[in-house]
CSV table of C-alpha atoms in Angstrom, one decimal:
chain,number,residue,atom,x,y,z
P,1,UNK,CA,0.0,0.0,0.0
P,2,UNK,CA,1.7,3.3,-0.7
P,3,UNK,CA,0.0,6.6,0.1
P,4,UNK,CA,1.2,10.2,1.2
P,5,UNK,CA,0.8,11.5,4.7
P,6,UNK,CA,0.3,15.6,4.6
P,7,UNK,CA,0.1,17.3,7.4
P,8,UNK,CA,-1.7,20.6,7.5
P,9,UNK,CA,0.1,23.1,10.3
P,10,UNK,CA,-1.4,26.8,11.0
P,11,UNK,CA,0.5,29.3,13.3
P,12,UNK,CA,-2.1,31.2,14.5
P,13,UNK,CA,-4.7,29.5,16.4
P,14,UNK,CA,-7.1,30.7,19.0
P,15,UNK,CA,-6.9,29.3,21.8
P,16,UNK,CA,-3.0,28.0,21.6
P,17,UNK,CA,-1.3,30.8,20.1
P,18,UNK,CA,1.8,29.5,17.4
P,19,UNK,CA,0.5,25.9,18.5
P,20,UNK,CA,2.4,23.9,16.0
P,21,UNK,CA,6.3,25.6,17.3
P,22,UNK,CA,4.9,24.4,20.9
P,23,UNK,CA,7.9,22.8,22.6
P,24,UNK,CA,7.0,18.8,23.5
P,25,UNK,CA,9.8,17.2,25.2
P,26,UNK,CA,12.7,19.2,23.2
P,27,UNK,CA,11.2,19.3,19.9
P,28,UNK,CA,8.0,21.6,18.8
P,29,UNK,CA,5.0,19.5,18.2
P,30,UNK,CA,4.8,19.8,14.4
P,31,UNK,CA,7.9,17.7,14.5
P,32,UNK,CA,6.1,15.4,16.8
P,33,UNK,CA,3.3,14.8,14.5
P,34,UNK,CA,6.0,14.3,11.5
P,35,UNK,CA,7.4,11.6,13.8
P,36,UNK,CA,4.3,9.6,14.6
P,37,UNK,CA,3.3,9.7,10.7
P,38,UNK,CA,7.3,8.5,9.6
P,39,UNK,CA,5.8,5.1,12.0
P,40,UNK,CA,3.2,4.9,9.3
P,41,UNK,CA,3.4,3.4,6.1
P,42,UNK,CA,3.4,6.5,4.7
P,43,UNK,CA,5.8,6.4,1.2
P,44,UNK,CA,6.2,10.4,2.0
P,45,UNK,CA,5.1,12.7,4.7
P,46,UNK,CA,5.1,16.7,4.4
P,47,UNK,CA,4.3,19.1,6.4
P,48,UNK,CA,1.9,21.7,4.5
P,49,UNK,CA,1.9,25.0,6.4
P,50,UNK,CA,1.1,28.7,6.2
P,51,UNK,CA,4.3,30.5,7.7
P,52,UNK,CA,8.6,30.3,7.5
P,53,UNK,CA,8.7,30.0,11.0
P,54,UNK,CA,7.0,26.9,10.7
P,55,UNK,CA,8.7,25.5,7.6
P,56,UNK,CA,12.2,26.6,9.0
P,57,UNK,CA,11.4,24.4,12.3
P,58,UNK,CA,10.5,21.6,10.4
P,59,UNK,CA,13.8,21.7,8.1
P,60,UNK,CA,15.8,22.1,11.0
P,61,UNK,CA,14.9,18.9,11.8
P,62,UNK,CA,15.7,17.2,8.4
P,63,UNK,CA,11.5,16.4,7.3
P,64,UNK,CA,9.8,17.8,4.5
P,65,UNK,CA,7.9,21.0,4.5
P,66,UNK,CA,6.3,23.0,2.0
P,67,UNK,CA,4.8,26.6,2.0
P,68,UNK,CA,1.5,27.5,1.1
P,69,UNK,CA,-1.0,30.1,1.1
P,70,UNK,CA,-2.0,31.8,4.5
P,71,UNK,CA,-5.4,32.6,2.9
P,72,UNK,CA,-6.9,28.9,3.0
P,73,UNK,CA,-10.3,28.4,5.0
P,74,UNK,CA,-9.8,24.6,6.1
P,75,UNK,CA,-6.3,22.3,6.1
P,76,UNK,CA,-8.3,20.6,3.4
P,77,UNK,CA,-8.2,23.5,0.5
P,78,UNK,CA,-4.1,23.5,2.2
P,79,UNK,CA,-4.3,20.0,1.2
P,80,UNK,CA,-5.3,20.5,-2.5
P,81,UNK,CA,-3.1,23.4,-2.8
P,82,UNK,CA,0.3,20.6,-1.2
P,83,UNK,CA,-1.3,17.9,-3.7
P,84,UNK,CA,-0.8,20.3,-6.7
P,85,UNK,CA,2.5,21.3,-5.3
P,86,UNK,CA,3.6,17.6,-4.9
P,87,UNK,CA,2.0,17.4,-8.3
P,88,UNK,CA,0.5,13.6,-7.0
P,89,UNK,CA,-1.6,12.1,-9.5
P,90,UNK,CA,-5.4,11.5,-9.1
P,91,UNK,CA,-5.7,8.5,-7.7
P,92,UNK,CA,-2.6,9.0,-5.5
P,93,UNK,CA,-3.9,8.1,-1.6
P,94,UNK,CA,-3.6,11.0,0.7
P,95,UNK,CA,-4.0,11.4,4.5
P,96,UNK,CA,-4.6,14.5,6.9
P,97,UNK,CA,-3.0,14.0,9.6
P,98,UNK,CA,-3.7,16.8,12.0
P,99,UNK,CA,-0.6,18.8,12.7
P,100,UNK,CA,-2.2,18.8,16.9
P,101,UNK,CA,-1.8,15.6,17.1
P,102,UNK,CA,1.7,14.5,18.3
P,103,UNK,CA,-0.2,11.2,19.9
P,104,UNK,CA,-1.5,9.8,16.7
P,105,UNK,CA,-1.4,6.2,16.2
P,106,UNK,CA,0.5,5.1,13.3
P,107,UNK,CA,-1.4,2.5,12.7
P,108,UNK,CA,-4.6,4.2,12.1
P,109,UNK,CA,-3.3,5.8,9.7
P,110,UNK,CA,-2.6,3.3,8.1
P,111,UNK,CA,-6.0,1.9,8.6
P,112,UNK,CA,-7.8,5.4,6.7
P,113,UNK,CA,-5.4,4.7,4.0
P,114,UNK,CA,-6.2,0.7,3.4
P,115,UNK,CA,-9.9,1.2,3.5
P,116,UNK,CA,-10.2,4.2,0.7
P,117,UNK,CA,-7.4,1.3,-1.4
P,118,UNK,CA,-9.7,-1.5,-0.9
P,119,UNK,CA,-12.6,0.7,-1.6
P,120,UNK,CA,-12.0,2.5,-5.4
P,121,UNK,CA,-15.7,3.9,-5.5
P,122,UNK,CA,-15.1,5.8,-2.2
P,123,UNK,CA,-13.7,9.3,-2.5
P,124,UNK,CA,-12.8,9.5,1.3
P,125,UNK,CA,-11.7,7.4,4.5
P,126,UNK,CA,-12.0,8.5,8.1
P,127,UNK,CA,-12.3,6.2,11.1
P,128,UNK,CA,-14.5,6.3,14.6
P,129,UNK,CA,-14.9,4.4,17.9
P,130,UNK,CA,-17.5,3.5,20.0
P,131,UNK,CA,-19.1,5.5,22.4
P,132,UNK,CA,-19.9,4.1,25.4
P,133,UNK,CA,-20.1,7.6,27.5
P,134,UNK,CA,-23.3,8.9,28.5
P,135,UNK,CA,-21.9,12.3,28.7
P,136,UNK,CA,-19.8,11.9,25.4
P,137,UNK,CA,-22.8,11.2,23.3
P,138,UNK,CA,-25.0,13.8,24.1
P,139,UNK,CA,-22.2,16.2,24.2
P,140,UNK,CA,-22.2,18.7,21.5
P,141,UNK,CA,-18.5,18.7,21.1
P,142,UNK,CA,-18.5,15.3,20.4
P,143,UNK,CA,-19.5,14.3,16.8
P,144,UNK,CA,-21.3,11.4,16.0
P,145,UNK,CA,-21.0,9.3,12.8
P,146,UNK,CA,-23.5,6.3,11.8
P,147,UNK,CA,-23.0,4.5,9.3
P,148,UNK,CA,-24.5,2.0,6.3
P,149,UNK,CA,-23.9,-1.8,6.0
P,150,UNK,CA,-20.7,-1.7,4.0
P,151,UNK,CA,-19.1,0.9,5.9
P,152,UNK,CA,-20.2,3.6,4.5
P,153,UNK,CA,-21.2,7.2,6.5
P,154,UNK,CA,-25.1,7.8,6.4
P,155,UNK,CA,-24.5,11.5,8.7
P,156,UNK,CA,-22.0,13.3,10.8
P,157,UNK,CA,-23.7,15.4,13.5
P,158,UNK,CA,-23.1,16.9,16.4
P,159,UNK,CA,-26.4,15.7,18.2
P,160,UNK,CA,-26.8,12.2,19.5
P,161,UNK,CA,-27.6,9.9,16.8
P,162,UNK,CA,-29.0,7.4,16.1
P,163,UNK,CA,-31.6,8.1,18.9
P,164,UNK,CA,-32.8,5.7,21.1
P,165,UNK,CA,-36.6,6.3,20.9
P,166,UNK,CA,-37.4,4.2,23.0
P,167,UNK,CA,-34.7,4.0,25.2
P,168,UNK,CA,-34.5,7.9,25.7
P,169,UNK,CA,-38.4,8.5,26.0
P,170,UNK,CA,-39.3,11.7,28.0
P,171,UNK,CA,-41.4,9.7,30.1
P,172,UNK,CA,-38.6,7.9,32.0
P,173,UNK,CA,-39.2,8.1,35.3
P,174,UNK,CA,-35.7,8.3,36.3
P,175,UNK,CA,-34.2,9.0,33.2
P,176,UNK,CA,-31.4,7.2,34.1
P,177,UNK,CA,-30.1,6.9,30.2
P,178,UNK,CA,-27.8,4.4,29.4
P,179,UNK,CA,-26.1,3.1,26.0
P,180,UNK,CA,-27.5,-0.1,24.9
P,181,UNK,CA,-25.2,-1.7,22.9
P,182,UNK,CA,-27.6,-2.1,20.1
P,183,UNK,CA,-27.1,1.5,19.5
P,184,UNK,CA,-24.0,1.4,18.2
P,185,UNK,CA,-23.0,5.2,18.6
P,186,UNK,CA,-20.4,5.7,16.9
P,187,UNK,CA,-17.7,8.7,17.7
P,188,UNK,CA,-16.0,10.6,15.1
P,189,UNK,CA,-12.0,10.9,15.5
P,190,UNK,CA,-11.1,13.4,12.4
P,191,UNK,CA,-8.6,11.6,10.3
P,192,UNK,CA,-9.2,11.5,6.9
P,193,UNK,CA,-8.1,9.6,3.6
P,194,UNK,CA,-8.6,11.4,0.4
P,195,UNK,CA,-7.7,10.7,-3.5
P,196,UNK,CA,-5.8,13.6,-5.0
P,197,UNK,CA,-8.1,13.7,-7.7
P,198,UNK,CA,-11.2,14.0,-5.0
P,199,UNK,CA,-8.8,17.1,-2.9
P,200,UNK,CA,-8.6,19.4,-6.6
P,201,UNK,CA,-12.4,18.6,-7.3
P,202,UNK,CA,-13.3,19.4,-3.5
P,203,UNK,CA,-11.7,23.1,-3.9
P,204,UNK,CA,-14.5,23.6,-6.4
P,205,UNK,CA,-17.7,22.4,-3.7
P,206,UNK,CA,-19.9,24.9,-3.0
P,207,UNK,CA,-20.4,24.5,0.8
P,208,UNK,CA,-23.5,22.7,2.2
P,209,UNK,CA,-26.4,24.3,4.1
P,210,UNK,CA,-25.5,21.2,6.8
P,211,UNK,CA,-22.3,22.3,6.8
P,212,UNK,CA,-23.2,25.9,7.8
P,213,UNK,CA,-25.4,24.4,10.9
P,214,UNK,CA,-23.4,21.4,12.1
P,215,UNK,CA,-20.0,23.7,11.3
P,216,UNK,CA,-18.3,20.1,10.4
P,217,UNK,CA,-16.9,20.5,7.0
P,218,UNK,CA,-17.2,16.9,6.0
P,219,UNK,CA,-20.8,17.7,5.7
P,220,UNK,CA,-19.9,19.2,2.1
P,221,UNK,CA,-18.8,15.5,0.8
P,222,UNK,CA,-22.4,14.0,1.6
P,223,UNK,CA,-24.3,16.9,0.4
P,224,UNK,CA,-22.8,16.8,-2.9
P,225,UNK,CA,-23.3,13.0,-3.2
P,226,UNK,CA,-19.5,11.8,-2.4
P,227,UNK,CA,-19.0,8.6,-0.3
P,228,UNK,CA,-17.1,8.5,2.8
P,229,UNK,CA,-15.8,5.0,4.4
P,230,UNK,CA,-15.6,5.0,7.8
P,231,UNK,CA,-12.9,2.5,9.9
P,232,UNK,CA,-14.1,1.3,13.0
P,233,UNK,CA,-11.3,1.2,15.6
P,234,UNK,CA,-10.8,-0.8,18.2
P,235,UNK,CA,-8.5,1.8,20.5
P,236,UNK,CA,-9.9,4.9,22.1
P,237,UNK,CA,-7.0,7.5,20.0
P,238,UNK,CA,-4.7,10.0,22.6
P,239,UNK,CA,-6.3,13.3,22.0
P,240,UNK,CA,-4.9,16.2,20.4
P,241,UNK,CA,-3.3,19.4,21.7
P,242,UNK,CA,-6.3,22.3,21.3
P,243,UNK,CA,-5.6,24.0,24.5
P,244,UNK,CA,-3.0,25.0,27.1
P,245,UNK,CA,-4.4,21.8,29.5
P,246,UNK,CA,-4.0,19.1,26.2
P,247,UNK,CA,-0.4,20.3,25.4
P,248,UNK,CA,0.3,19.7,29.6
P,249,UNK,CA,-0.7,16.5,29.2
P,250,UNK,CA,1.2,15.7,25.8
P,251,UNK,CA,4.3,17.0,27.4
P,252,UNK,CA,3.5,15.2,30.3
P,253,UNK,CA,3.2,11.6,28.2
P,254,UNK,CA,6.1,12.1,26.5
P,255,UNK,CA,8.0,12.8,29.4
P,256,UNK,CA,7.1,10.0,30.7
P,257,UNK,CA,8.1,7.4,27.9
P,258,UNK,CA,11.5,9.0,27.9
P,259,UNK,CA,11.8,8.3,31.3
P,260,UNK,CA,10.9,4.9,31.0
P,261,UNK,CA,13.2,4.4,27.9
């Protein structure tokens, strides 16, 4: 299997200012995430970003960067703009891997990139988990996926879904909820596969009213008729680094396997 790992990177962001240069364990996370993808099967990885400071940080360390626009409204349009850069071919495999995620499991990534290979009529691959948090489902920062027979992604939403009519009826006494296992809720971990030729035609999407309401950008393949194939994984992933608290914690994880080295 050979695909191309591309990893989006931003400086600004708004709650972790110049997040990607954030120092974990000696090196800024960007790098992190570069390492994590080199564990893949990934034939390349590059780091697509919009600044020098980040590209000069990531060539310091020997990987692969290129520049691109600052004017881009989602890492995806930075995707098509690195696949046209790379000039890939259209039926070259791609995967975004987040440039916040220095945790990432190398083998999911793999996994995104298998199923949209095994799966030519598919223009996209993501993956999910299964809930089985109260809390987590009906959470709103949560995203839920369900999901067709084959694999295939019925809806992304931010509500709970599917919903337990029965199960969740206002006329529970205690309304002690709980998550039957028939429900099969399914969350969302945003990690996604994508053939080059799907990245240059996605550019030219007009965005979807669902899009607008859900604010989840993958709303725009459905609308427009697109399949996405969703891997189910077995692991819970680490999270990523979206706030002062998660890039604690990342530090604090990879202290903690250097001590134990």
């Amino acid at each position: 299997m050979g695909f191309t790992a591309i990893i989006p990177a931003r400086l600004q962001s708004t709650r972790l200012p110049n997040k990607p240069l954030a120092d974990i364990h000696g090196k800024p996370m960007v790098v992190r995430v570069v390492e994590r993808a080199l564990e893949s099967s990934a034939d390349m990885v590059v780091v697509a970003c919009d600044d020098l400071l980040i590209q000069d940080a990531v060539v310091a360390h020997d990987y692969a960067c290129i520049l691109t626009s600052k004017g881009h409204p989602s890492g995806t349009d930075r995707l098509a703009e690195a696949v046209d850069r790379l000039q890939l071919p259209d039926e070259a495999i791609v995967v975004n891997v987040q440039g916040d995620e220095p945790l990432i499991d190398p083998m999911l990534i793999d996994a995104v990139a298998g199923l949209l290979e095994a799966h030519p009529e598919w223009a996209m691959a993501t993956a999910s988990h299964v809930i089985d948090d109260v809390a987590d489902f009906f959470s709103p920062n949560v995203v839920k996926v369900v999901t067709a027979a084959d694999g295939r992604a019925l809806y992304f939403s931010r509500a709970p879904i599917p919903w337990d009519r029965d199960g969740f009826a206002d006329d529970n006494e205690d309304r002690d909820w709980v998550l039957a296992e028939a429900l099969d809720a399914q969350r969302h971990i945003g990690l996604y596969a994508y053939r080059a030729g799907f990245l240059r035609a996605y550019s030219q999407l007009a965005p979807s009213k669902l899009e607008d309401i859900e604010k989840l950008e993958q709303l725009r393949v459905l609308w427009h008729g697109y399949a996405i194939g969703v891997h189910r994984s077995e692991q819970i992933p680490a999270p990523g680094v979206d706030t002062p608290e998660d890039l604690e914690k990342a530090r604090a994880t990879f202290a903690a396997r250097a001590a134990g080295q």
